[in-house]
GROMACS .gro file of N, CA and C in nm:
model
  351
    1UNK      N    1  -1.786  -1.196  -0.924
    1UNK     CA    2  -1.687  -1.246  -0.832
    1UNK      C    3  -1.711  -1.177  -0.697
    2UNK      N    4  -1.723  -1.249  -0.604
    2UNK     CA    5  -1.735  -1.227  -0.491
    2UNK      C    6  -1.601  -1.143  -0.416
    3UNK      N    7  -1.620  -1.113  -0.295
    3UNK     CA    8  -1.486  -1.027  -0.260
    3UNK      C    9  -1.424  -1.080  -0.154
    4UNK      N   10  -1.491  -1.243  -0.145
    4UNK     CA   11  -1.428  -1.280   0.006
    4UNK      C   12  -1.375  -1.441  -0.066
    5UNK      N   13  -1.367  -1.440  -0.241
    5UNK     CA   14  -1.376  -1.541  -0.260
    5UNK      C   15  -1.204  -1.591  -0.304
    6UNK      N   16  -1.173  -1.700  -0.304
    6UNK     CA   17  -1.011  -1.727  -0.317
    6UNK      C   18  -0.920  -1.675  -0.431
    7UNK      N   19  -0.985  -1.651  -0.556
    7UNK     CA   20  -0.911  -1.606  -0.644
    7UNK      C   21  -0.890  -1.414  -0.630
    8UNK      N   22  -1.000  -1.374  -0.578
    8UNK     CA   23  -0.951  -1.244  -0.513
    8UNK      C   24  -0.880  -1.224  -0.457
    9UNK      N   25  -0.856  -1.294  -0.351
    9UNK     CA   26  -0.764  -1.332  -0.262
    9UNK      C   27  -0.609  -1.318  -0.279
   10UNK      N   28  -0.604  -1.476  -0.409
   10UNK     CA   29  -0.500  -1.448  -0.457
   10UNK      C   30  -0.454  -1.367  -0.529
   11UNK      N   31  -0.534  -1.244  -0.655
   11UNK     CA   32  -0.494  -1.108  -0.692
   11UNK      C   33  -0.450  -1.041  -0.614
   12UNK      N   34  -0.516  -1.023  -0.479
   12UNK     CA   35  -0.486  -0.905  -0.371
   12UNK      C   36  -0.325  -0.962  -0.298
   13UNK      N   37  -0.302  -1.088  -0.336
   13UNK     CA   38  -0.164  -1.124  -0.233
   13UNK      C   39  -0.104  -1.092  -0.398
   14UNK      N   40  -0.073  -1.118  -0.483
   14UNK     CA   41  -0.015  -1.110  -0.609
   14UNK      C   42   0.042  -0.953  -0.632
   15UNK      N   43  -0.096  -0.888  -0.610
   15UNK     CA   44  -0.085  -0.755  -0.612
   15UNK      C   45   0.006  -0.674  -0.561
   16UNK      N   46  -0.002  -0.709  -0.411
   16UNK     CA   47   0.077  -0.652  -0.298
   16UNK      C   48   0.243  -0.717  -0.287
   17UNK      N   49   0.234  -0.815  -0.357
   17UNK     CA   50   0.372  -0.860  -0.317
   17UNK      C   51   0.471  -0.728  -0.431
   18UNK      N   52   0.406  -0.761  -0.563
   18UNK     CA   53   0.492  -0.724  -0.706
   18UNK      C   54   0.503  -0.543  -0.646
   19UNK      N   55   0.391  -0.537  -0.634
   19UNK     CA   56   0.378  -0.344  -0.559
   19UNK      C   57   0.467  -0.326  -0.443
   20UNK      N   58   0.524  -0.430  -0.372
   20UNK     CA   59   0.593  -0.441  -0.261
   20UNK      C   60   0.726  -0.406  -0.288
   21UNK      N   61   0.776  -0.514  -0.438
   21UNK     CA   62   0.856  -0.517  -0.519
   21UNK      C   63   0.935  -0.382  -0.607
   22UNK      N   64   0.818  -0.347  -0.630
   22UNK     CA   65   0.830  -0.222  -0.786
   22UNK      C   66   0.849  -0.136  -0.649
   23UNK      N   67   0.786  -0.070  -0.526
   23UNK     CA   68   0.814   0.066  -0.462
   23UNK      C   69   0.963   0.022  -0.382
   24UNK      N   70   0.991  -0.073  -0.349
   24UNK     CA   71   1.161  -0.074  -0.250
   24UNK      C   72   1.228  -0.112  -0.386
   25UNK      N   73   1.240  -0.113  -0.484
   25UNK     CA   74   1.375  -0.166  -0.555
   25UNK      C   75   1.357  -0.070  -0.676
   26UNK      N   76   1.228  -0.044  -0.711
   26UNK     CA   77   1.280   0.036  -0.903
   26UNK      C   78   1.244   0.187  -0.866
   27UNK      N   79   1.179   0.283  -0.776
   27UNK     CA   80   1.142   0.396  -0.781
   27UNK      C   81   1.232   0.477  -0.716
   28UNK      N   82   1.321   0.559  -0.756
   28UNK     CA   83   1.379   0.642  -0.758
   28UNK      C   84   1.325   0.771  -0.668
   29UNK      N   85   1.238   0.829  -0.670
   29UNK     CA   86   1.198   0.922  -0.642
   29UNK      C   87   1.225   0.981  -0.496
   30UNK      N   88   1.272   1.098  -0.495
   30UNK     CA   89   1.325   1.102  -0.296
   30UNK      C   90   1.257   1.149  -0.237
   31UNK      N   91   1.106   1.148  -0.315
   31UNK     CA   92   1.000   1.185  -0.171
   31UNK      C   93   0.988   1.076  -0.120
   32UNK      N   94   0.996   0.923  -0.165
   32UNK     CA   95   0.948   0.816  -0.094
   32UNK      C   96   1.036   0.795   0.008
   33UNK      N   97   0.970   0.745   0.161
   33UNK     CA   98   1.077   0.754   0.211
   33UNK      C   99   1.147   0.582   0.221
   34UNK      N  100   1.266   0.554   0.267
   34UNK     CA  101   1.323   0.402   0.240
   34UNK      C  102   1.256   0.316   0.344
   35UNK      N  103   1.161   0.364   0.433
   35UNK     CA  104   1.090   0.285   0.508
   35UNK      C  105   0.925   0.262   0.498
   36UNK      N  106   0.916   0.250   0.368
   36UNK     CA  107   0.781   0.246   0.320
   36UNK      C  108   0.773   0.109   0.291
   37UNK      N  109   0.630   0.058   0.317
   37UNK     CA  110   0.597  -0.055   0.363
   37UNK      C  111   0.400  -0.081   0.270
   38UNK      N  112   0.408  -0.143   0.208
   38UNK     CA  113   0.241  -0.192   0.154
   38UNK      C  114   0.191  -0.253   0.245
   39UNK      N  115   0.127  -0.243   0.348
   39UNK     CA  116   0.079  -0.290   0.442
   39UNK      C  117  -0.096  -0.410   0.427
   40UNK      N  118  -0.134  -0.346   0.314
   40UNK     CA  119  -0.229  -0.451   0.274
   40UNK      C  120  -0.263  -0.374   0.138
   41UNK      N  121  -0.356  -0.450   0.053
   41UNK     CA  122  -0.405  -0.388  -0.104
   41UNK      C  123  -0.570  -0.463  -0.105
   42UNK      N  124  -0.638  -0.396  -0.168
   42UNK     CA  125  -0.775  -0.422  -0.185
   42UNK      C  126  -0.780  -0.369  -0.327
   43UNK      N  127  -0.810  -0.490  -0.399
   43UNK     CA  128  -0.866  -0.500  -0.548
   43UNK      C  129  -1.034  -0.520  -0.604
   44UNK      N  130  -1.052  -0.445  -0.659
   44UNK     CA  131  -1.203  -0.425  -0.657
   44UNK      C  132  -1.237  -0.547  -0.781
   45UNK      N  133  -1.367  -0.643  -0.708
   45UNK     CA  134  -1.439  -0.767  -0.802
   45UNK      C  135  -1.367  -0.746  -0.936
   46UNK      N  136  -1.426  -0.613  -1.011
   46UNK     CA  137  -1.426  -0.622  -1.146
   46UNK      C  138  -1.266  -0.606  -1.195
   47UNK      N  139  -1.171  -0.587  -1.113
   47UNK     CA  140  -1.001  -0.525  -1.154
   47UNK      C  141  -1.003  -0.405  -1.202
   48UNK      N  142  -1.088  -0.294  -1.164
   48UNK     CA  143  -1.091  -0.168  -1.229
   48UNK      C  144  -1.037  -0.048  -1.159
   49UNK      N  145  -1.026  -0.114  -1.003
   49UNK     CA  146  -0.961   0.000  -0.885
   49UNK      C  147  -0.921  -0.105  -0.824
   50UNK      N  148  -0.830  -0.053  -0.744
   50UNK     CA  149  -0.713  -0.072  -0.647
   50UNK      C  150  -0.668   0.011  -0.522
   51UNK      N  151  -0.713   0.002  -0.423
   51UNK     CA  152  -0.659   0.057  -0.291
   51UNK      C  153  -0.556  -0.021  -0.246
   52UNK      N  154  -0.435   0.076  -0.217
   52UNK     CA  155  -0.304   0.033  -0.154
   52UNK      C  156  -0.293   0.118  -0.064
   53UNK      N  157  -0.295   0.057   0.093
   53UNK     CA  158  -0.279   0.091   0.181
   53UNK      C  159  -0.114   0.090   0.221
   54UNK      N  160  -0.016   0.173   0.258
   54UNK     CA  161   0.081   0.226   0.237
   54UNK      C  162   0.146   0.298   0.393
   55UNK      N  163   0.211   0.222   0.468
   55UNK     CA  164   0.292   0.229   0.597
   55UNK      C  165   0.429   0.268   0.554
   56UNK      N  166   0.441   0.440   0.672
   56UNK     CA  167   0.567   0.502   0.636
   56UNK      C  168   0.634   0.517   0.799
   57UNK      N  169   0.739   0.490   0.778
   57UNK     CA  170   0.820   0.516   0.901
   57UNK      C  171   0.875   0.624   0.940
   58UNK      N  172   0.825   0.725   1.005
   58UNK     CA  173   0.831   0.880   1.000
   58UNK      C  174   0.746   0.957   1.039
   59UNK      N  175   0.761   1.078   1.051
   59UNK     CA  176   0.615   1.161   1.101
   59UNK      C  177   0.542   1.172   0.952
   60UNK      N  178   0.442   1.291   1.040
   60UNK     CA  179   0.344   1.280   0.934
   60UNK      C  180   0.389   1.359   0.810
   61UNK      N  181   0.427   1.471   0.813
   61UNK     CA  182   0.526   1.528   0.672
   61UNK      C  183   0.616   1.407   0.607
   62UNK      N  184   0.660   1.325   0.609
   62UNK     CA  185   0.732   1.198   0.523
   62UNK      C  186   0.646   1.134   0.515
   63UNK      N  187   0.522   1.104   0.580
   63UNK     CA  188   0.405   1.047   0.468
   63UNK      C  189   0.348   1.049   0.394
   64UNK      N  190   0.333   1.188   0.417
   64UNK     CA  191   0.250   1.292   0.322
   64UNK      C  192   0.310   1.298   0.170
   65UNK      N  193   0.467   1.365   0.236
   65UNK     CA  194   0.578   1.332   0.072
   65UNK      C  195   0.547   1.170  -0.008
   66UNK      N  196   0.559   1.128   0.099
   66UNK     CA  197   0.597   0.955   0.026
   66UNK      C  198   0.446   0.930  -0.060
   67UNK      N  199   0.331   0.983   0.005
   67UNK     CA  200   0.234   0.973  -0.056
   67UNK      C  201   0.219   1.051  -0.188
   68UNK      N  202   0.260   1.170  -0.164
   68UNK     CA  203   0.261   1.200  -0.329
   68UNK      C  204   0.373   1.172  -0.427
   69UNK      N  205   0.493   1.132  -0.381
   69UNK     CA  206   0.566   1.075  -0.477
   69UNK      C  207   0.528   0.946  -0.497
   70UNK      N  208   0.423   0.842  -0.467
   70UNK     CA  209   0.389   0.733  -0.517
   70UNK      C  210   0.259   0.790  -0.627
   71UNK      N  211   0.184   0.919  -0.585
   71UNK     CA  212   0.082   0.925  -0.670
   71UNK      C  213   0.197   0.954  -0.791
   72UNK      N  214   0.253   1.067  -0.781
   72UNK     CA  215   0.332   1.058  -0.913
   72UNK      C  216   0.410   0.958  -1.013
   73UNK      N  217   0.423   0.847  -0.911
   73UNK     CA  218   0.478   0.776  -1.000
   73UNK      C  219   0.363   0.690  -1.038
   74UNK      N  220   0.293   0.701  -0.987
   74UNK     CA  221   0.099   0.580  -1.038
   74UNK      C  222   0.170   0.546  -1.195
   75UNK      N  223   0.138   0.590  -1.297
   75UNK     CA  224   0.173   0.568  -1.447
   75UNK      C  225   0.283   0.474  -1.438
   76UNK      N  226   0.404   0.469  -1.401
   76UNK     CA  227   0.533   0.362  -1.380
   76UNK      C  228   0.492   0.249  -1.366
   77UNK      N  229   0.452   0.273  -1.228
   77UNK     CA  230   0.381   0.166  -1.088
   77UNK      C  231   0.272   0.065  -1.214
   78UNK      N  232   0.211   0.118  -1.217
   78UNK     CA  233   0.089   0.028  -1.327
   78UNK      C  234   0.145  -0.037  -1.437
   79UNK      N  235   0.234   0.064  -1.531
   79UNK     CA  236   0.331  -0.052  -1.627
   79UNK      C  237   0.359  -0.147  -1.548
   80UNK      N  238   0.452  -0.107  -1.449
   80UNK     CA  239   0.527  -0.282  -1.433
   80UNK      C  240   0.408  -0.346  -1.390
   81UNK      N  241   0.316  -0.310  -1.332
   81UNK     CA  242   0.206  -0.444  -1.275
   81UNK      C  243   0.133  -0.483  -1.382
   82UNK      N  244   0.112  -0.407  -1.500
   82UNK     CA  245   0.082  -0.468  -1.611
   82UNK      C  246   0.181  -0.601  -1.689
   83UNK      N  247   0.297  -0.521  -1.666
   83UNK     CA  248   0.355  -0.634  -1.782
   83UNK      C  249   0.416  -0.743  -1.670
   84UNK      N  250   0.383  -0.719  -1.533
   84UNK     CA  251   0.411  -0.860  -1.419
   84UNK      C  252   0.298  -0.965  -1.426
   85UNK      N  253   0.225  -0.883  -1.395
   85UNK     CA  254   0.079  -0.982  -1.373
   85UNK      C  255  -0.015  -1.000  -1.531
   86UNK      N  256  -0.070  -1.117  -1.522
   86UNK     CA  257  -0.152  -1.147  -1.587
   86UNK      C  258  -0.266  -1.086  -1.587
   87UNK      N  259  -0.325  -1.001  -1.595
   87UNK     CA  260  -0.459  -0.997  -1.560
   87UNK      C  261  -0.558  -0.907  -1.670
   88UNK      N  262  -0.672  -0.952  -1.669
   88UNK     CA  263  -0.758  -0.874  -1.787
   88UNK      C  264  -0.803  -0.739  -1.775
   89UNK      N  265  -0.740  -0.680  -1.653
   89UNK     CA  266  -0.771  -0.526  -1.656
   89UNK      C  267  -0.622  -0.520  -1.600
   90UNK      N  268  -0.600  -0.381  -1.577
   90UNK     CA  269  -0.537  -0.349  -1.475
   90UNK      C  270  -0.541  -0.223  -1.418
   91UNK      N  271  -0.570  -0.277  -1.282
   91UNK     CA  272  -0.626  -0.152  -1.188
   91UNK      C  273  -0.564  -0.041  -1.184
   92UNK      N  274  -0.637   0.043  -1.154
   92UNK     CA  275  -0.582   0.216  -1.108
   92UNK      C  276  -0.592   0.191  -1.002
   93UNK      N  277  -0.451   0.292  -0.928
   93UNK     CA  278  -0.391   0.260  -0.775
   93UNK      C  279  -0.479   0.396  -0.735
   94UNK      N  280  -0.478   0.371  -0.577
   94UNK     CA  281  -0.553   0.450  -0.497
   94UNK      C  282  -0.449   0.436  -0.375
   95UNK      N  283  -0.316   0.548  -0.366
   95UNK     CA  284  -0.253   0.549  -0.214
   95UNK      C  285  -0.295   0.546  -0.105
   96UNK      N  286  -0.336   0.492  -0.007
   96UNK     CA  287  -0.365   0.566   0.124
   96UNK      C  288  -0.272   0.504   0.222
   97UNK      N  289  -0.246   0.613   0.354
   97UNK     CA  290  -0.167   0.585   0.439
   97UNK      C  291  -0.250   0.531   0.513
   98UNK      N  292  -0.183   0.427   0.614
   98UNK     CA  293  -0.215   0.344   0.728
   98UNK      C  294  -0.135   0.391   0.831
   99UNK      N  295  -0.201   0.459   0.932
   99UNK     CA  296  -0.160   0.423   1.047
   99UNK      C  297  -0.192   0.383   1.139
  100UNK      N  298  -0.250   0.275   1.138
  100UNK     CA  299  -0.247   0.192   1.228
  100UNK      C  300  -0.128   0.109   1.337
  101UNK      N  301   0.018   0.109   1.267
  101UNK     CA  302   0.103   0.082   1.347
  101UNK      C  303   0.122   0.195   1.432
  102UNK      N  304   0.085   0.344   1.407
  102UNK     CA  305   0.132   0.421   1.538
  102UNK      C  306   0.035   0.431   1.615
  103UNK      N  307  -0.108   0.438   1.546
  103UNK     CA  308  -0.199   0.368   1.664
  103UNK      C  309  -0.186   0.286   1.781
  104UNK      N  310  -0.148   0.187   1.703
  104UNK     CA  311  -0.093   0.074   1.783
  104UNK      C  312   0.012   0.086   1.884
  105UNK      N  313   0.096   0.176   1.863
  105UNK     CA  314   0.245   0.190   1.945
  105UNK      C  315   0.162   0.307   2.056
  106UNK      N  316   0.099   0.427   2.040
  106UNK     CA  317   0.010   0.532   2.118
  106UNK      C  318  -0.066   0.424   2.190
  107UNK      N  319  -0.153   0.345   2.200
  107UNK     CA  320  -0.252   0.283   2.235
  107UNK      C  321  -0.148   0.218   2.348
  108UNK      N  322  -0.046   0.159   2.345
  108UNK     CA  323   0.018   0.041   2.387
  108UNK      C  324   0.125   0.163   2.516
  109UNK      N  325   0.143   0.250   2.443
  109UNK     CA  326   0.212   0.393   2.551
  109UNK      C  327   0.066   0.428   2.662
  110UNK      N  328  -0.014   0.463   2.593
  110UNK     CA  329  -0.178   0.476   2.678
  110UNK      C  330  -0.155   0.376   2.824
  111UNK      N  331  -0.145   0.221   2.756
  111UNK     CA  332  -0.215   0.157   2.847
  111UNK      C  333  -0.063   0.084   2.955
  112UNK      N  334   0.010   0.103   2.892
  112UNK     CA  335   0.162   0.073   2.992
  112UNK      C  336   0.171   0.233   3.139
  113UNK      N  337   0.112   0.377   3.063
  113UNK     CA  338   0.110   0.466   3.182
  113UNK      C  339   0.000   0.427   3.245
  114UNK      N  340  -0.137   0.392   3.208
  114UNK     CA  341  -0.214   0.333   3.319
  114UNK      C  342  -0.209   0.203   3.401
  115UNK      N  343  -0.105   0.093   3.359
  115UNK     CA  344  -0.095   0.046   3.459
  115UNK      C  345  -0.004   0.062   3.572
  116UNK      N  346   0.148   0.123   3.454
  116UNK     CA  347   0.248   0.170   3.578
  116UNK      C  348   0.225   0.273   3.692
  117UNK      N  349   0.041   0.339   3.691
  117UNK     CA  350   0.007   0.374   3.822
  117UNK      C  351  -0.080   0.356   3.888
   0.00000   0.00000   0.00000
């Protein structure tokens, strides 16, 4: 299976929605913080790994937390995507933070002081 091909596609939107699902409504845990966000997921050809890219609203210490209270809960997280999704494996999660939205907000502060002079 290719990695640019439609049924990947649709795992990786499947993926991300139910993971979207299971971290704002069933995880308990108070390192996560309530503004955590799956920002995209990458499922590997064979379904054997899983990168979840993972947007937190906060500095970098509440990412950091939120990031290891999702590794801790990995074991939870995978039940429910097991018994949600159909699928003939099911991947091991791989957290990583994205920041690219504060990129984005720095970059956009950058270029608003160079034009306002």
């Amino acid at each position: 299976m290719r990695k640019g091909n439609i049924k990947n596609t649709r795992i990786n939107s499947e993926v991300m929605k139910e993971l979207a699902n299971i971290i704002r409504g069933e995880i308990k845990d108070p390192r996560i913080a309530p503004m955590t966000c799956v920002t995209d997921v990458e499922v590997a050809p064979d379904l054997k790994t899983c990168k979840v890219y993972i947007s937190v609203l906060g500095d970098e210490e509440k990412r950091n937390e939120t990031i290891l209270g999702l590794k801790s809960a990995e074991g939870y997280i995978k039940r429910q995507l097991a018994s949600r999704l159909n699928l003939r494996n099911t991947p091991s999660l791989t957290f990583i933070p994205d920041t690219s939205t504060e990129y984005g907000i720095k970059m956009n502060k950058l270029i608003d002081e160079v034009c306002s002079e």
